[in-house]
CSV table of C-alpha atoms and ligand atoms in Angstrom, one decimal:
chain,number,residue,atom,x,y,z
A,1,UNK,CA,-108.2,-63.2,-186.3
A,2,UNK,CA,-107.3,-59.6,-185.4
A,3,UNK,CA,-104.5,-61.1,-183.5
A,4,UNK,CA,-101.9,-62.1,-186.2
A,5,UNK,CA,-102.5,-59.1,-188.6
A,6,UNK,CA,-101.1,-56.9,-185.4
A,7,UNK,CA,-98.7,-58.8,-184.7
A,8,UNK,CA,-96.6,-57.8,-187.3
A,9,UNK,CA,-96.9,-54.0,-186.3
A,10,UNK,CA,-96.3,-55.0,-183.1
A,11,UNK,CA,-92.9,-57.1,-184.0
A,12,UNK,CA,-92.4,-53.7,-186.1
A,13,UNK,CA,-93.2,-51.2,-183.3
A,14,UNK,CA,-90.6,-53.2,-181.0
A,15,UNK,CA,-88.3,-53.1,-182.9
A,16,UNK,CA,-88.5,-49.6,-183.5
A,17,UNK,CA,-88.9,-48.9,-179.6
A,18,UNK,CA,-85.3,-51.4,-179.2
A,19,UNK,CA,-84.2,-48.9,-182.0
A,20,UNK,CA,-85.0,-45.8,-180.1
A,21,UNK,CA,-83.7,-47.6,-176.7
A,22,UNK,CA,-80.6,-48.1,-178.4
A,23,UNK,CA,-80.4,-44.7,-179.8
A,24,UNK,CA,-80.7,-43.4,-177.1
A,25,UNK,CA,-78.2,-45.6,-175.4
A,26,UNK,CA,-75.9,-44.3,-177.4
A,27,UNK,CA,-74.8,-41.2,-176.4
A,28,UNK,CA,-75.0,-41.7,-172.9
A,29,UNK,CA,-72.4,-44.5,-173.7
A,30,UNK,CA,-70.8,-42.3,-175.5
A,31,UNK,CA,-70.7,-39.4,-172.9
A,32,UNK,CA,-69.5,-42.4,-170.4
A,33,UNK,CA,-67.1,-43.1,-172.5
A,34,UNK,CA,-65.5,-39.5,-173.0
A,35,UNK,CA,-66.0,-39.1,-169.1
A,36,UNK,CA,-63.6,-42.0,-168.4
A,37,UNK,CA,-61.0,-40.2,-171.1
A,38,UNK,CA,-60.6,-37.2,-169.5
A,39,UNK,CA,-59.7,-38.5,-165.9
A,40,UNK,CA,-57.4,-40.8,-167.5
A,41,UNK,CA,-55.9,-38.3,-169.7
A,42,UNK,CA,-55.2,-35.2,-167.4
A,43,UNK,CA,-56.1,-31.9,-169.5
A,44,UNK,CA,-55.1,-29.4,-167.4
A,45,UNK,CA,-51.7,-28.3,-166.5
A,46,UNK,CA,-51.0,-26.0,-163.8
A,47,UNK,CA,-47.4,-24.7,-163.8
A,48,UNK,CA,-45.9,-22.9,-160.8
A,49,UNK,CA,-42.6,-21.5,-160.6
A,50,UNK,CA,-40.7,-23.7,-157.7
A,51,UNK,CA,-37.0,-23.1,-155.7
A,52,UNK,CA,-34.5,-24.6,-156.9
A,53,UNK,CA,-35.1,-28.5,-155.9
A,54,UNK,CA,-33.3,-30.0,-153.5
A,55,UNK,CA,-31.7,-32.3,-155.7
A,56,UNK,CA,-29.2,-29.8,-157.1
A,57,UNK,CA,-28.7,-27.9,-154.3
A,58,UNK,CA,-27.3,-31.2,-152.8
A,59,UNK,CA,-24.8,-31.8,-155.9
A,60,UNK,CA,-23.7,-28.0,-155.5
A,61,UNK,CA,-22.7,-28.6,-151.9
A,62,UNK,CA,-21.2,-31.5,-153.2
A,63,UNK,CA,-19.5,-30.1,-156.3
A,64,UNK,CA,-17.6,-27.7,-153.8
A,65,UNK,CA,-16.7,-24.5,-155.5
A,66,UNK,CA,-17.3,-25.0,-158.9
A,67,UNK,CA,-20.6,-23.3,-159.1
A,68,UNK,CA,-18.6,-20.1,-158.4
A,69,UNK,CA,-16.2,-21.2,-161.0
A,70,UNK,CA,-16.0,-17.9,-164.1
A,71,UNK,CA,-14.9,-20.5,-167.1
A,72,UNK,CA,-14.2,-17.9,-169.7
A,73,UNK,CA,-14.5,-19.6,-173.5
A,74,UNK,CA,-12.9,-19.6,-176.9
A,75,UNK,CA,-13.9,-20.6,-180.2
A,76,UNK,CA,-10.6,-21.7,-181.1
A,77,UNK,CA,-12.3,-23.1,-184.2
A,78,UNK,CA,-14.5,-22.3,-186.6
A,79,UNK,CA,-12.8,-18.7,-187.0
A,80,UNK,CA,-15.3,-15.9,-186.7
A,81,UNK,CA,-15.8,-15.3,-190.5
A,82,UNK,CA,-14.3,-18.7,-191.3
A,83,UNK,CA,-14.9,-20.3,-194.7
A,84,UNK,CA,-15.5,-24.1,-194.4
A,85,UNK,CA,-15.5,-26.5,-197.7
A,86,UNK,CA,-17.0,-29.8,-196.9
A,87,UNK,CA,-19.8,-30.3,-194.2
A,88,UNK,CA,-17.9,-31.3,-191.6
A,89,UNK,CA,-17.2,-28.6,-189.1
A,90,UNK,CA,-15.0,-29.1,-186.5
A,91,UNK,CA,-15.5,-27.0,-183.3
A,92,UNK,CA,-12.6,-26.2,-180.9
A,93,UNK,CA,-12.6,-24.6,-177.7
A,94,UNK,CA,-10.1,-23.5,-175.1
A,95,UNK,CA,-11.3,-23.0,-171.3
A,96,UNK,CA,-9.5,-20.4,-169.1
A,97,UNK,CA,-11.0,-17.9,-166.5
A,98,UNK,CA,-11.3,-18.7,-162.6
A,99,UNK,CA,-12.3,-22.4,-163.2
A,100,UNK,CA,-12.1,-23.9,-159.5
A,101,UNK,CA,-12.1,-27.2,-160.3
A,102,UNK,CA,-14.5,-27.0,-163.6
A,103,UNK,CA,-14.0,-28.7,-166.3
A,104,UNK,CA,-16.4,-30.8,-169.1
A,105,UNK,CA,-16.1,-34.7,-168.6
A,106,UNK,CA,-18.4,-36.8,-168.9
A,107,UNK,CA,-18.9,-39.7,-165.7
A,108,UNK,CA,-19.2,-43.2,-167.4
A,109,UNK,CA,-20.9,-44.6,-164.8
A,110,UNK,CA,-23.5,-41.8,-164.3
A,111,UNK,CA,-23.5,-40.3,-168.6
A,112,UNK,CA,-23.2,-37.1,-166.2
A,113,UNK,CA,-20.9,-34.5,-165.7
A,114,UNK,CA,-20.0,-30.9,-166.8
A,115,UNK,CA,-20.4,-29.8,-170.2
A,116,UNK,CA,-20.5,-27.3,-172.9
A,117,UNK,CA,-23.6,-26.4,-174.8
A,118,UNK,CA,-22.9,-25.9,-178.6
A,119,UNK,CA,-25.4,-24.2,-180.7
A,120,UNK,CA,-25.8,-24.0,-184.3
A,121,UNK,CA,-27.8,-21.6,-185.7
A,122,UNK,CA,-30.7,-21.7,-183.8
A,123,UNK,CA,-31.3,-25.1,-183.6
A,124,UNK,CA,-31.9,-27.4,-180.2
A,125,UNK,CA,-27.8,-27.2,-178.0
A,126,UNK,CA,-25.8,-30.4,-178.2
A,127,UNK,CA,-23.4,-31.4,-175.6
A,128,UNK,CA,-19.9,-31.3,-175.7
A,129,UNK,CA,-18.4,-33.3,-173.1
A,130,UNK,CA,-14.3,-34.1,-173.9
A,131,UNK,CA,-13.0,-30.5,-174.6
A,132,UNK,CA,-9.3,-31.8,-175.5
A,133,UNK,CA,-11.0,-33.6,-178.7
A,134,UNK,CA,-13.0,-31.6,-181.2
A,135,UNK,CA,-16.6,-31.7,-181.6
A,136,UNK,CA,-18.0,-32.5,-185.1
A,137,UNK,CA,-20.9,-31.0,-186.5
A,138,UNK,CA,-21.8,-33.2,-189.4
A,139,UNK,CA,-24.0,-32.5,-192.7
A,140,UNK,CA,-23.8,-29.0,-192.4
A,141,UNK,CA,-25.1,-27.3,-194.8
A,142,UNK,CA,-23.6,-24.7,-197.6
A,143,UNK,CA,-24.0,-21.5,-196.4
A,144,UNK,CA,-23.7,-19.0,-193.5
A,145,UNK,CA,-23.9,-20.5,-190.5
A,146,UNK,CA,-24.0,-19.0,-186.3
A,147,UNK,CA,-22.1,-21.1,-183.8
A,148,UNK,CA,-22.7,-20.1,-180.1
A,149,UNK,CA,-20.9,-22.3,-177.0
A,150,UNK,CA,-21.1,-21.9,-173.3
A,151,UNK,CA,-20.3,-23.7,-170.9
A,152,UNK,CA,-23.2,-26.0,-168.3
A,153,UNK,CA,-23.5,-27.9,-165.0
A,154,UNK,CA,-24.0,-31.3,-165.2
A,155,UNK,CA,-28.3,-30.6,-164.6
A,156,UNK,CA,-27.5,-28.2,-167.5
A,157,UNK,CA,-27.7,-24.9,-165.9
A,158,UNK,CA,-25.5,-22.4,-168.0
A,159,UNK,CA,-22.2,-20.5,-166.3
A,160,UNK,CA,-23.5,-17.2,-167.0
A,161,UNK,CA,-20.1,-15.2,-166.5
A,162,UNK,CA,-19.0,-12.7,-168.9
A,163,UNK,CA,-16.8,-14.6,-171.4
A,164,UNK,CA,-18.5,-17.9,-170.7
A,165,UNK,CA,-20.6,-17.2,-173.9
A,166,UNK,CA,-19.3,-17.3,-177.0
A,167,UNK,CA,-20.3,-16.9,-180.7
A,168,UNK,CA,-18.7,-17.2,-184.2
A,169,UNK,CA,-20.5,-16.9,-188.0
A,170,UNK,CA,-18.7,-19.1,-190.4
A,171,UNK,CA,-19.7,-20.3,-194.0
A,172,UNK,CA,-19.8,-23.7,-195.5
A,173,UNK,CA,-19.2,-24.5,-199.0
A,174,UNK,CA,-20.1,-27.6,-200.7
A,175,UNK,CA,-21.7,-28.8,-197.2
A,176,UNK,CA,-24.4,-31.4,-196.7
A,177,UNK,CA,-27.3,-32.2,-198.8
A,178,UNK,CA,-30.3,-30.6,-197.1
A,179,UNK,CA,-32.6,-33.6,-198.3
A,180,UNK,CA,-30.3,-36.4,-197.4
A,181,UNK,CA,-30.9,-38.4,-194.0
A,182,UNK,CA,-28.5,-38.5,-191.2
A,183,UNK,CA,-25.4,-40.3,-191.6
A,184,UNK,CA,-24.0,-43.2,-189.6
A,185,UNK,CA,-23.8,-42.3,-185.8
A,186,UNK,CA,-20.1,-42.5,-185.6
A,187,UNK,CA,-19.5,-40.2,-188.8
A,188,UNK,CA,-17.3,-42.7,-190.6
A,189,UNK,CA,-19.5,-42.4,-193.8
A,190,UNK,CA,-18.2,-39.3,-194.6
A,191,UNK,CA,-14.8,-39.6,-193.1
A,192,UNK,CA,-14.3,-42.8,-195.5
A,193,UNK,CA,-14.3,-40.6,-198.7
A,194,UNK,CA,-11.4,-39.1,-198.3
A,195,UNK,CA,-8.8,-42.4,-198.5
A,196,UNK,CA,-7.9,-45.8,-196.9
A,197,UNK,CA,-6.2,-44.2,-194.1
A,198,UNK,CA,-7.3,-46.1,-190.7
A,199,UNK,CA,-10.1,-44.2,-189.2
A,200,UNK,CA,-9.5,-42.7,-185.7
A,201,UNK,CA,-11.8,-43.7,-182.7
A,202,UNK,CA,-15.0,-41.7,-183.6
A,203,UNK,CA,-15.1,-38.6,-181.8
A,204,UNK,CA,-18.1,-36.8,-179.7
A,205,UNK,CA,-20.1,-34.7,-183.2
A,206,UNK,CA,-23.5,-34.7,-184.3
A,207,UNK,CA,-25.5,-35.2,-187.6
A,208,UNK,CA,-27.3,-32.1,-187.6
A,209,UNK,CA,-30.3,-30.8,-189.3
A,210,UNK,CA,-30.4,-28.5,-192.2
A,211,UNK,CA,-30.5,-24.8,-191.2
A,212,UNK,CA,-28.6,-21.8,-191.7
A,213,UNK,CA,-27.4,-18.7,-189.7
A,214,UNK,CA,-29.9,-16.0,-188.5
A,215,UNK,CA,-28.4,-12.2,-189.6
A,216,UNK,CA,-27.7,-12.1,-186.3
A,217,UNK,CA,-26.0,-8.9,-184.7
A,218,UNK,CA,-23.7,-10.2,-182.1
A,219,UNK,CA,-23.1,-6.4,-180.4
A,220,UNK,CA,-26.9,-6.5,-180.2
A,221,UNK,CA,-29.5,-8.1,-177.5
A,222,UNK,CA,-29.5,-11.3,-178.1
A,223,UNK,CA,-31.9,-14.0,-175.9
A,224,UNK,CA,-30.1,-17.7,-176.4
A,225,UNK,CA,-32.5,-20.4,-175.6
A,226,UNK,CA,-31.2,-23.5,-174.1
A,227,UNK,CA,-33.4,-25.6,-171.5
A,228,UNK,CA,-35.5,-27.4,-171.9
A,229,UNK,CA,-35.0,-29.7,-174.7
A,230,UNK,CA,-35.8,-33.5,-175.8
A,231,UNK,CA,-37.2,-35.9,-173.2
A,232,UNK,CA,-38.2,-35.7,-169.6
A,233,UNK,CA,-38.7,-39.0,-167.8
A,234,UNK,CA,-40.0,-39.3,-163.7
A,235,UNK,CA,-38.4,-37.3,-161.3
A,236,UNK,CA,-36.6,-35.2,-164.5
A,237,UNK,CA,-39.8,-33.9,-165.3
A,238,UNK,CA,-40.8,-32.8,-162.1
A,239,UNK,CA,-39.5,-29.6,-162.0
A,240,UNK,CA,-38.6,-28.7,-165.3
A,241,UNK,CA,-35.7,-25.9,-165.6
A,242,UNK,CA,-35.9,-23.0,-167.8
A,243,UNK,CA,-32.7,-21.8,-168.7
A,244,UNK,CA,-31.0,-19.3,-171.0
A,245,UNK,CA,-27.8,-17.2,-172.2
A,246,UNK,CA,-28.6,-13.4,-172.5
A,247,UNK,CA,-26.0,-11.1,-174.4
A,248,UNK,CA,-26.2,-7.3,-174.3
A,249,UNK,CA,-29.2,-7.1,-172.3
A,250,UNK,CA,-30.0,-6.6,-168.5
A,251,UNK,CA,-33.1,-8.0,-167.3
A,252,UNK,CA,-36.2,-5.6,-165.7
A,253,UNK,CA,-34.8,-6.7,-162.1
A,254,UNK,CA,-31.0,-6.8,-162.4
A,255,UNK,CA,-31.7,-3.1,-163.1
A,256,UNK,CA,-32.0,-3.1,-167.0
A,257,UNK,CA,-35.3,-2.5,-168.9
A,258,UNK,CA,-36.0,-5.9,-171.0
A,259,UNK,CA,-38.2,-8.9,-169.7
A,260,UNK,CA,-37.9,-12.4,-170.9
A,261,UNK,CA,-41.3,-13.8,-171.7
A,262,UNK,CA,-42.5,-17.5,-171.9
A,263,UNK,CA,-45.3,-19.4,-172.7
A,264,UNK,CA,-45.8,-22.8,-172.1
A,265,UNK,CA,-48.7,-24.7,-174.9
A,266,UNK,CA,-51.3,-21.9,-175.2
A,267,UNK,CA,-51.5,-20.9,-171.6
A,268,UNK,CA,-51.2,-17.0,-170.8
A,269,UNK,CA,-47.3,-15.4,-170.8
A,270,UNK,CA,-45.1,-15.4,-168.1
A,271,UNK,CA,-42.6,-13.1,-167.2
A,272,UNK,CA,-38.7,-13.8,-166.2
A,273,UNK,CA,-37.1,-10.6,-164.9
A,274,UNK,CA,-33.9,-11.9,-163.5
A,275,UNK,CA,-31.1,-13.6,-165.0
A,276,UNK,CA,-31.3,-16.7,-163.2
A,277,UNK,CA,-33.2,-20.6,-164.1
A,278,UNK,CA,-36.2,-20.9,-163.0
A,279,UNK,CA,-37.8,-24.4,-161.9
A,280,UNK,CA,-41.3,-25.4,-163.4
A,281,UNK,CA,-43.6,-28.0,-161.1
A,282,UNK,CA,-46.9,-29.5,-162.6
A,283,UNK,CA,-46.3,-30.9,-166.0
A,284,UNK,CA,-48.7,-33.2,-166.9
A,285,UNK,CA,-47.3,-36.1,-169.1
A,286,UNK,CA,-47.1,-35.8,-173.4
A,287,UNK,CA,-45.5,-33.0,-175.6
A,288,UNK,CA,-45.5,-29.6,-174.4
A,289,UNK,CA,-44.1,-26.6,-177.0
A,290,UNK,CA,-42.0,-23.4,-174.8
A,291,UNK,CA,-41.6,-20.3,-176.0
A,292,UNK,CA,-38.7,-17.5,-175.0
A,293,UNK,CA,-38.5,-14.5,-176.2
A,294,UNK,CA,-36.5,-11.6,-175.1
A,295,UNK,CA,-38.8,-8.2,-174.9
A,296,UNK,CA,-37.8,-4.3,-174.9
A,297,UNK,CA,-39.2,-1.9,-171.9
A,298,UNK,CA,-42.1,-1.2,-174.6
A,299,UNK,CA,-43.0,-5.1,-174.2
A,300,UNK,CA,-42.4,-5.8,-178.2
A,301,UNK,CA,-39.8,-8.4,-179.2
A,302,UNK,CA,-35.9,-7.6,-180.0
A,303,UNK,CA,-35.5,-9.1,-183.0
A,304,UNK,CA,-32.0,-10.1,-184.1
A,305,UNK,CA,-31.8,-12.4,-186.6
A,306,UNK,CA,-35.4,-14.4,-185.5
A,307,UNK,CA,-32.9,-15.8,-182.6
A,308,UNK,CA,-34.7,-13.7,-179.6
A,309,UNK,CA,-38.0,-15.7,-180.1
A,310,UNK,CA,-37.6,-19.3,-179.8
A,311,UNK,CA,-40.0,-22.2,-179.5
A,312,UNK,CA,-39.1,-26.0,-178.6
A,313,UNK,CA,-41.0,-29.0,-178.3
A,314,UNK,CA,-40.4,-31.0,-175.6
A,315,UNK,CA,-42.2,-34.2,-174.4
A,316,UNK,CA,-42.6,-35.4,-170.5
A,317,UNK,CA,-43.6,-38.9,-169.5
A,318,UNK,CA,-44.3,-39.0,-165.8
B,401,CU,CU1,-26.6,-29.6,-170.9
């Protein structure tokens, strides 16, 4: 008799034991769970500085003297001061100086070669390959406008000669809608507005994004950032090379008093005190935001024109 009026407690008080169980199941599941997530996705990233890989110093040798090469460029177009009307600019440039060998072409077999880095404002370099055509920078937009060009390796290391850098401020009337998407990749949407003349081959440019010029001094220090950018795949991304174009400035060790500083995500800074690349070993894979900025002997940024602090995202898959 006393049997079945406990069994229902009992049915209840198993229940609420499985409950319990389960509860407390749970998080242990849970903290299994989370365990297994953080060795498959690596959380910490250790960077060292590295030499100069192997790699590279193979396509120097191989490259003969072109590395000593003191390519010397000029804007031939956009005018410093220019006045543009429509959004298409055309840039121009002219290569003299001791070139040994160096010129921009681009390897069809490889999508390698020599190039030149062109800059507007202070957005990400695009690269200019075929120097005898002109490069179009497409959708720019009305307004003033910075246009900086130098001239890179074929890993995308920057010549960094006196006269290899080079920078011109133009303005752009009645240029590209700000709001409006990109156009078609060859350009042709905006070259068809003019008439039914046949349309040439289309020719190395870019659709860029909306921006206009920093009030950028050029007789003042200016810190041009230029690597890395975009996507690093594999080997690419193992090391990673820091690379920029310094103007009117001498670094801390090549006897001047200004230090370049980077920071990689939110790790501590770093310091760069010679003009030179530097190689980056132990990215672990995903998006990764770096930081230059160019620093007086007080340690406190240089500003000119919000170009002499610059951050890029960049994204590695290893
Ligand atoms: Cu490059």
């Amino acid at each position: 008799m006393m049997f079945p009026k406990h069994s229902p407690l009992a049915f209840v008080s198993c229940c609420a034991l499985l409950l319990i169980l389960a509860g407390c199941r749970k998080p242990d599941d849970n903290a299994n769970t989370t365990a297994t997530n953080s060795v498959t996705t690596p959380g910490v990233q250790n960077l060292t500085v590295v030499p100069r890989p192997q790699k590279i110093v193979d396509m120097m040798k191989a490259r003969g003297e072109q590395d000593e090469a003191k390519p010397t460029a000029k804007i031939i177009s956009p005018t410093n001061n220019a006045t543009i009307n429509g959004s298409t600019v055309d840039v121009e440039l002219e290569l003299s100086g001791d070139l040994k060998g160096y010129m921009p072409h681009k390897d069809p077999s490889t999508g390698k070669g020599n190039h030149i880095h062109v800059i507007l404002d202070n957005q990400p370099y695009e690269a200019y390959y075929e120097i005898n055509q002109a490069f179009e920078l497409r959708n720019v937009t009305e307004g003033k406008h910075t246009l900086r060009v130098f001239p890179s390796r074929p890993w995308h290391e920057s010549y960094k000669n006196e006269g290899a850098f080079q920078m011109v401020e133009f303005t752009v009337k009645g240029g590209g809608d700000a709001s409006k998407p990109t156009t078609t990749n060859s350009g042709q949407t905006m070259a068809n507005n003019n008439s039914g003349v046949s349309q040439p081959a289309p020719r190395e440019g870019k659709d860029v994004s909306a921006s206009t010029g920093g009030d950028v001094d050029p007789s003042k220090p200016l810190l041009t950032y230029s690597r890395p950018k975009g996507e690093y795949k594999g080997a690419d991304a193992d090391p990673i090379m820091i690379d920029f174009w310094l103007s009117n400035a001498k670094l801390k060790g090549d006897g001047g008093e200004y230090r370049v500083r980077y920071i990689i995500d939110d790790d501590d800074a770093k310091y760069i005190d010679k003009w030179e690349p530097i190689w980056l070993s132990g990215w672990i894979s995903g998006k990764h935001t770096v930081r230059l900025e160019l620093l007086d002997k007080d340690g406190k940024p240089v500003e000119n024109g919000g170009y002499n602090t610059t951050s890029r995202e960049i994204s590695v898959v290893k």
